[in-house]
C-alpha positions as a printed NumPy array, in Angstrom:
array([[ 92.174,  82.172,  96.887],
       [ 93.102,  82.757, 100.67 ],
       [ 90.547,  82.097, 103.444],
       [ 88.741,  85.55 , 103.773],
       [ 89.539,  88.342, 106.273],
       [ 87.28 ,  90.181, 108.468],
       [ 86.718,  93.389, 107.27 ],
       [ 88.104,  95.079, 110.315],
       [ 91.575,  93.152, 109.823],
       [ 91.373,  93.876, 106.157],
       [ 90.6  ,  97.791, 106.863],
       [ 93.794,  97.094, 109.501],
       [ 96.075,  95.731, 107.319],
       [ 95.572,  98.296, 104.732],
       [ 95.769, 101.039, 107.354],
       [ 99.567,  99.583, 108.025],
       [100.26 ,  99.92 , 104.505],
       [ 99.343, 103.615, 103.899],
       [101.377, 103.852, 107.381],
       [104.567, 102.542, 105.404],
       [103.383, 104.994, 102.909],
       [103.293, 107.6  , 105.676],
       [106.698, 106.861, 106.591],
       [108.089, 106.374, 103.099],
       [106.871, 110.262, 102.634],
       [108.668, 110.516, 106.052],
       [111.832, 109.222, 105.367],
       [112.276, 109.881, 102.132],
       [111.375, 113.932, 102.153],
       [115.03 , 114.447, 101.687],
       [114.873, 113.35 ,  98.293],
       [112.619, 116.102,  97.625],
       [114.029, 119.202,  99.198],
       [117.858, 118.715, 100.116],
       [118.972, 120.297,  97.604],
       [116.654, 122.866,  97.246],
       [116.909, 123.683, 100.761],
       [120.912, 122.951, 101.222],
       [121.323, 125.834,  98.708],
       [118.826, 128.217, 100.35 ],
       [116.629, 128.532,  97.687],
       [113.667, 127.428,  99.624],
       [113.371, 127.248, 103.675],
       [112.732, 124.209, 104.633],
       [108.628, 125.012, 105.495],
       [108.141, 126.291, 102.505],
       [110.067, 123.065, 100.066],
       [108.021, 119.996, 102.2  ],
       [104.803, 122.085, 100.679],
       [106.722, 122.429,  97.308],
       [107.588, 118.779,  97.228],
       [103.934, 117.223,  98.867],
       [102.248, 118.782,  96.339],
       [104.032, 117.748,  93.427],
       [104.02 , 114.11 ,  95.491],
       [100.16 , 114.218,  94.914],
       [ 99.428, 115.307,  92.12 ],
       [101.666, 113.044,  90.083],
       [ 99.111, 110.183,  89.161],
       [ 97.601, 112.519,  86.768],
       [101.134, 111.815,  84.828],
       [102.323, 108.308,  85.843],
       [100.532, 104.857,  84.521],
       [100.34 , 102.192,  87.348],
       [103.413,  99.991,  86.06 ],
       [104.93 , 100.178,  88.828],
       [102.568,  98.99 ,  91.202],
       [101.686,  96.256,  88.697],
       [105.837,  95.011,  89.438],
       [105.398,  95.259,  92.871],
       [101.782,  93.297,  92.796],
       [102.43 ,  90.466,  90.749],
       [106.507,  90.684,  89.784],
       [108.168,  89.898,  93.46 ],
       [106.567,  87.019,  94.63 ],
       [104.141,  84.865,  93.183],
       [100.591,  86.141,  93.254],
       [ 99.309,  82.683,  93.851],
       [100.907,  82.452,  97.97 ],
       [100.342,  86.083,  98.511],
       [ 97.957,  85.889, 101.861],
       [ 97.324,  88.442, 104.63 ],
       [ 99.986,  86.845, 106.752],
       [102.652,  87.475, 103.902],
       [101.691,  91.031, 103.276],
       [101.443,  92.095, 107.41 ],
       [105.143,  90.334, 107.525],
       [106.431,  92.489, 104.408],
       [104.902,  95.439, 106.025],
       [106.671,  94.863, 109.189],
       [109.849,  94.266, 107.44 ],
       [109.778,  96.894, 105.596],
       [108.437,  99.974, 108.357],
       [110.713,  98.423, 110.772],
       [114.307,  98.884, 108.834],
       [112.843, 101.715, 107.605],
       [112.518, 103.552, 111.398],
       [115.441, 102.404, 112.287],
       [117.553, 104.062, 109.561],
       [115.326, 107.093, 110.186],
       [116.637, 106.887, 113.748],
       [120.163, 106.606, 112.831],
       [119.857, 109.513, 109.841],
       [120.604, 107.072, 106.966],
       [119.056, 107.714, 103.751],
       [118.226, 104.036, 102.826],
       [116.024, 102.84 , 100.855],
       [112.267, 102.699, 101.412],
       [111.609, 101.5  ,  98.413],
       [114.174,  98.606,  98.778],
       [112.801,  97.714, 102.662],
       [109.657,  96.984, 101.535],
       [111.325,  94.396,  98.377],
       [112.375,  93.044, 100.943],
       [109.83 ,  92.771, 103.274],
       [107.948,  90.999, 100.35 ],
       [111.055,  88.653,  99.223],
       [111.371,  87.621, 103.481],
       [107.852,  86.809, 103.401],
       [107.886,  85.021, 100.425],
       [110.615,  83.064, 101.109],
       [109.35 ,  82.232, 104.859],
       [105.758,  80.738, 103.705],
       [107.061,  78.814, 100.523],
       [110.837,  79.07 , 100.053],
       [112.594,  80.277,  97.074],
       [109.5  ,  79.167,  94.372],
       [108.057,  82.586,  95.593],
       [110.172,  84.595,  93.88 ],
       [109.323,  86.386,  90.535],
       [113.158,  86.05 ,  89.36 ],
       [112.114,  88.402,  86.259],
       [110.718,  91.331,  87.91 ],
       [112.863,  90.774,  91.246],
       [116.149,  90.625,  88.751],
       [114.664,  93.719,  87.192],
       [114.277,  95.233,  90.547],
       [117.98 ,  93.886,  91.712],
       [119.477,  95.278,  88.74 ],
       [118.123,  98.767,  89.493],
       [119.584,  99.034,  92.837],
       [122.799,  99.38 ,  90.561],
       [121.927, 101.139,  87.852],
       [119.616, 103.907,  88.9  ],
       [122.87 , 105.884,  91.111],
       [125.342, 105.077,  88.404],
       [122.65 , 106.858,  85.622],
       [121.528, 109.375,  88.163],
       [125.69 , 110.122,  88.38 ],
       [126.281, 110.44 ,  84.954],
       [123.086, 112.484,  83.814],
       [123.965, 115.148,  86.533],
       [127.276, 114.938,  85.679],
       [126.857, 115.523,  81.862],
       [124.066, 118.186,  82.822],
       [127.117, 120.117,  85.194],
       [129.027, 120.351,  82.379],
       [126.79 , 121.259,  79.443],
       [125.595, 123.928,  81.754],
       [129.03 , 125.138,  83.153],
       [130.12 , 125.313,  79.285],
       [126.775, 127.644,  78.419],
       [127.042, 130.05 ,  81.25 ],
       [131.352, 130.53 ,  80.642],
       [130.701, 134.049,  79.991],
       [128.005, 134.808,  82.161],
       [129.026, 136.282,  86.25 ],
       [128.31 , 134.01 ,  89.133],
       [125.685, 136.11 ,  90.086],
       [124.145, 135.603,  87.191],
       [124.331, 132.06 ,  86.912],
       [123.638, 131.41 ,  90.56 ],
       [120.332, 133.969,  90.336],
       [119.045, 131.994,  87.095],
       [119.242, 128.961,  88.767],
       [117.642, 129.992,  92.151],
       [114.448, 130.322,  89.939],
       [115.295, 127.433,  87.819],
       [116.058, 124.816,  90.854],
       [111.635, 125.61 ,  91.465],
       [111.25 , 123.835,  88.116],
       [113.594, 120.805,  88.939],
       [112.483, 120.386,  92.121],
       [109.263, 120.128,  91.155],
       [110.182, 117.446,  88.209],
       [111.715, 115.251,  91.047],
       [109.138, 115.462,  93.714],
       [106.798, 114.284,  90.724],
       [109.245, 111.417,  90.062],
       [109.72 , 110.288,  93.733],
       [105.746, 110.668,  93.875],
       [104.937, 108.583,  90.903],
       [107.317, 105.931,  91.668],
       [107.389, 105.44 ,  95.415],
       [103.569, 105.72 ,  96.128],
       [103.116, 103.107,  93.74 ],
       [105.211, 100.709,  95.86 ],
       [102.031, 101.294,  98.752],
       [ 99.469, 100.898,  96.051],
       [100.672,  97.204,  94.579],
       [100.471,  95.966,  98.336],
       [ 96.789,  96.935,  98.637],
       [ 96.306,  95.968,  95.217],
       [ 97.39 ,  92.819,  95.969],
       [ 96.304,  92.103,  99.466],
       [ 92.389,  92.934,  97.795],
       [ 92.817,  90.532,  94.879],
       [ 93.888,  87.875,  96.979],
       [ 90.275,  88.49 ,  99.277],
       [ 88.31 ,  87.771,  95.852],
       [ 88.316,  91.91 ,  95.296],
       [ 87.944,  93.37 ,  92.532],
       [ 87.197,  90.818,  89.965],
       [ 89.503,  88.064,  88.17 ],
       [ 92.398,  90.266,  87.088],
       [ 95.117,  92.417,  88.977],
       [ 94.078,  95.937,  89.056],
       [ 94.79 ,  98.924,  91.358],
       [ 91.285, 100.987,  91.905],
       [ 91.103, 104.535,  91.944],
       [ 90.394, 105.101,  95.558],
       [ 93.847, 103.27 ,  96.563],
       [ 95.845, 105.934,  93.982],
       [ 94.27 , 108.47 ,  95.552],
       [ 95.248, 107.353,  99.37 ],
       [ 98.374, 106.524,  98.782],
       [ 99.61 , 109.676,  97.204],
       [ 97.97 , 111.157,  99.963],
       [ 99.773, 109.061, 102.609],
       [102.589, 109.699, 100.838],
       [102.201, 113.935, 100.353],
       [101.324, 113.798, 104.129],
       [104.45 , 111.97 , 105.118],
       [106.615, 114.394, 102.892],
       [104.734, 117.526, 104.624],
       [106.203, 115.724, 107.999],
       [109.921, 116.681, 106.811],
       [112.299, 113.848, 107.039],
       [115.152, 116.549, 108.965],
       [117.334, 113.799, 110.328],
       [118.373, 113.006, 106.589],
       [118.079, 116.09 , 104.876],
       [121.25 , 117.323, 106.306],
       [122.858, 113.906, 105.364],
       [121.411, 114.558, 101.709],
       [121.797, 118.134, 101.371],
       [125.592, 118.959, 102.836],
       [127.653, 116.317, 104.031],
       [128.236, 114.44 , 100.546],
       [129.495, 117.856,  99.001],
       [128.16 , 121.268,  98.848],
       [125.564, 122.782,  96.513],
       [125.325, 125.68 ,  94.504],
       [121.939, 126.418,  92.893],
       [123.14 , 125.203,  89.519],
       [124.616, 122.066,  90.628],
       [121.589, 121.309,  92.785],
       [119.721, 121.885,  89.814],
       [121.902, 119.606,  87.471],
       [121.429, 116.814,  90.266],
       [117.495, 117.564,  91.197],
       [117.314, 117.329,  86.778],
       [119.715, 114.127,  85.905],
       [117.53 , 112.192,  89.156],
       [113.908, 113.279,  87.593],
       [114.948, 112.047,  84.411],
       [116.254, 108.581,  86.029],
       [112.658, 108.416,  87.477],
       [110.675, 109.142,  84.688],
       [112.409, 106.704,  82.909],
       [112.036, 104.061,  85.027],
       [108.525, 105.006,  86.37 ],
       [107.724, 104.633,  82.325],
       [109.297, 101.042,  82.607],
       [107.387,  99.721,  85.75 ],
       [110.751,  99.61 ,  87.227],
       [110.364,  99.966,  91.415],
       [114.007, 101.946,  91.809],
       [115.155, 103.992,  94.835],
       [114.777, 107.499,  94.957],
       [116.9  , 107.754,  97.722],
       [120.143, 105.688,  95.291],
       [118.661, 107.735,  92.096],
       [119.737, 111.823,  94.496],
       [122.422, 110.393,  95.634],
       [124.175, 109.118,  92.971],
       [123.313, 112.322,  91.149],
       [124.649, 114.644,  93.902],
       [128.238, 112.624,  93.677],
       [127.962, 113.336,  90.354],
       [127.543, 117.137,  90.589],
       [130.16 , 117.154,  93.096],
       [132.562, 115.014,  91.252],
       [132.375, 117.424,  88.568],
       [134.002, 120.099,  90.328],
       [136.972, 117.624,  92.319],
       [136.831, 114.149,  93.218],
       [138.015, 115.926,  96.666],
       [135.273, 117.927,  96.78 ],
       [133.127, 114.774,  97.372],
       [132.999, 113.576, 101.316],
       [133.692, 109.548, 100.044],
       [133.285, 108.344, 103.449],
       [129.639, 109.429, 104.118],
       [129.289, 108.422, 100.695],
       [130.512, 104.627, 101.394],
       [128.806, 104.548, 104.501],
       [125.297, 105.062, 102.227],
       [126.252, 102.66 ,  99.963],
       [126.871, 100.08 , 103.217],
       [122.666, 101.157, 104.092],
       [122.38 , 100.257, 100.218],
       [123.618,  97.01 , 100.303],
       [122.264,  95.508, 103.466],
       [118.687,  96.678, 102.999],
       [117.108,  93.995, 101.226],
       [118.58 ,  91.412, 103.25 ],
       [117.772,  92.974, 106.494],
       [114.069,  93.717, 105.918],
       [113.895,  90.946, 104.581],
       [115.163,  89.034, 107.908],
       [112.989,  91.374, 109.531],
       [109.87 ,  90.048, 107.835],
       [110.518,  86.456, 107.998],
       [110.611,  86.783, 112.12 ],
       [107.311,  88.725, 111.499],
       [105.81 ,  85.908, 109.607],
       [106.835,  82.721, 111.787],
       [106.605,  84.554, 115.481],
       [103.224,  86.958, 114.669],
       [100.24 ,  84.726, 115.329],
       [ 97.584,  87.163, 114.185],
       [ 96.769,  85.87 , 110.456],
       [ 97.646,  82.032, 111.681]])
């Protein structure tokens, strides 16, 4: 067990975690609503309301595995200390503002691995890592675009095929009230996955202050703050990246931004089900390529595509720098 905080830098230090959660909401409110708003189903007000609600209330359908992954399955429970967690936290809010900044839809999910694996690594080296759950995690950063792609994909289809003989008023007025339902689905699924990150910090940071008994356990109060923290970040509107999200991969028509909002739910409930920490941010994109890809490769923009890919790839590794500075030159849990 670590030496004990004071309970004001313990009330601080979980105060800058629900502020990652904050500006997870923040930055990752495109997931939510670029579709539904790129295809003018919803105005943009109205879909942050649609999507923080949905953000909330999904603990009532989501266990906890995911925060158990990020608790105990990145780093070792055992060298988990204040220090480590402010240093992950700093990591993983700092890349994360700085892609806000620059209206690239990274990975907050991924920043804050990161932030964990760079403080890990800077208090004991590489026996900090969890290689199970942080090869689980790795894996997923690959996976969860390429099945978000071909769900959407395969939904496109099956739904183009169904609707052959219908007019495209029709089909684009069914799905207008049909894209509700889907966005709904993945505004549950980005809730139940991504506030779970926030909650496996605190988790965490308590059980390694002695709270909370001999065994890893998320209480109720920290569910309930940080799918608030995460609602109220949503409400916020991440606007620099919903455009990014929403129109300059390809454009949407209600039924493909339901086939995309659909194939990335299912993704998420999947791998919420799994205790699998993936990227909502990878899980949209992948299945907007995939919507768009159905109707022409051309109709696809490839370079803004690569260029989020790039933000992909570098994430990890640059919170994770981020939060190793924050651990050796930030004096405050020395």
């Amino acid at each position: 067990m670590t030496a004990s905080l004071t309970p004001h830098l313990l009330i601080g230090l979980i105060a800058i975690a629900l502020i990652f959660d904050f500006l997870n909401g923040l930055h990752d409110a495109a997931n939510s609503i670029a579709t539904i708003v790129s295809t003018r189903v919803l105005r943009p007000q109205y879909a942050v309301l649609w999507a923080a609600f949905f953000n909330f209330i999904a603990f009532l359908f989501f266990g906890l595995h995911v925060a158990e992954t990020l608790g105990t399955g990145i780093i070792d429970p055992g060298i988990v200390d204040p220090r480590v967690i402010f240093a992950a936290l700093v990591g993983a809010i700092v890349w994360n503002l700085i892609t806000w900044w620059a209206s690239i839809p990274s990975s907050s999910s991924h920043a804050l691995i990161g932030g964990l694996v760079g403080a890990g690594l800077a208090k004991a080296g590489f026996v900090a890592l969890e290689w199970s759950g942080l090869t689980k995690t790795i894996l997923a950063i690959f996976l969860s675009p390429l099945i978000g792609f071909v769900l959407a994909l395969i939904l496109v289809v099956i739904v183009a095929w169904c609707s052959a003989r219908s007019t495209p008023y029709m089909v684009d007025s069914a799905f207008r009230v049909l894209q509700f339902g889907s966005a709904s689905l993945y505004s549950l699924g980005h809730g139940g996955n991504d506030a779970q990150k926030t909650m496996g910090i605190i988790a965490i940071l308590l059980y390694s202050q002695g709270y909370g008994g001999d065994h890893f356990h998320v209480p109720f109060w920290v569910v309930l703050s940080c799918q608030a923290a995460m609602a109220l970040g949503t409400l916020m509107g991440g606007w620099r990246i919903v455009r990014t999200m929403g129109s300059r991969i390809t454009h949407l028509t209600p039924m493909q931004g339901f086939c995309a909002e659909t194939g990335g739910a299912l993704t998420l409930f999947s791998a919420t089900a799994l205790g699998v920490p993936v990227s909502t941010t990878h899980t949209i994109t992948g299945a907007i390529v995939g919507v768009g890809s159905a109707r022409s490769l051309a109709a696809v923009r490839w370079n803004i595509a690569s260029s989020i890919v790039v933000a992909w790839i570098i994430t990890v590794p640059a919170a994770a720098f981020v939060a190793a500075l924050a651990y050796w030159l930030v004096p405050i849990f020395h």
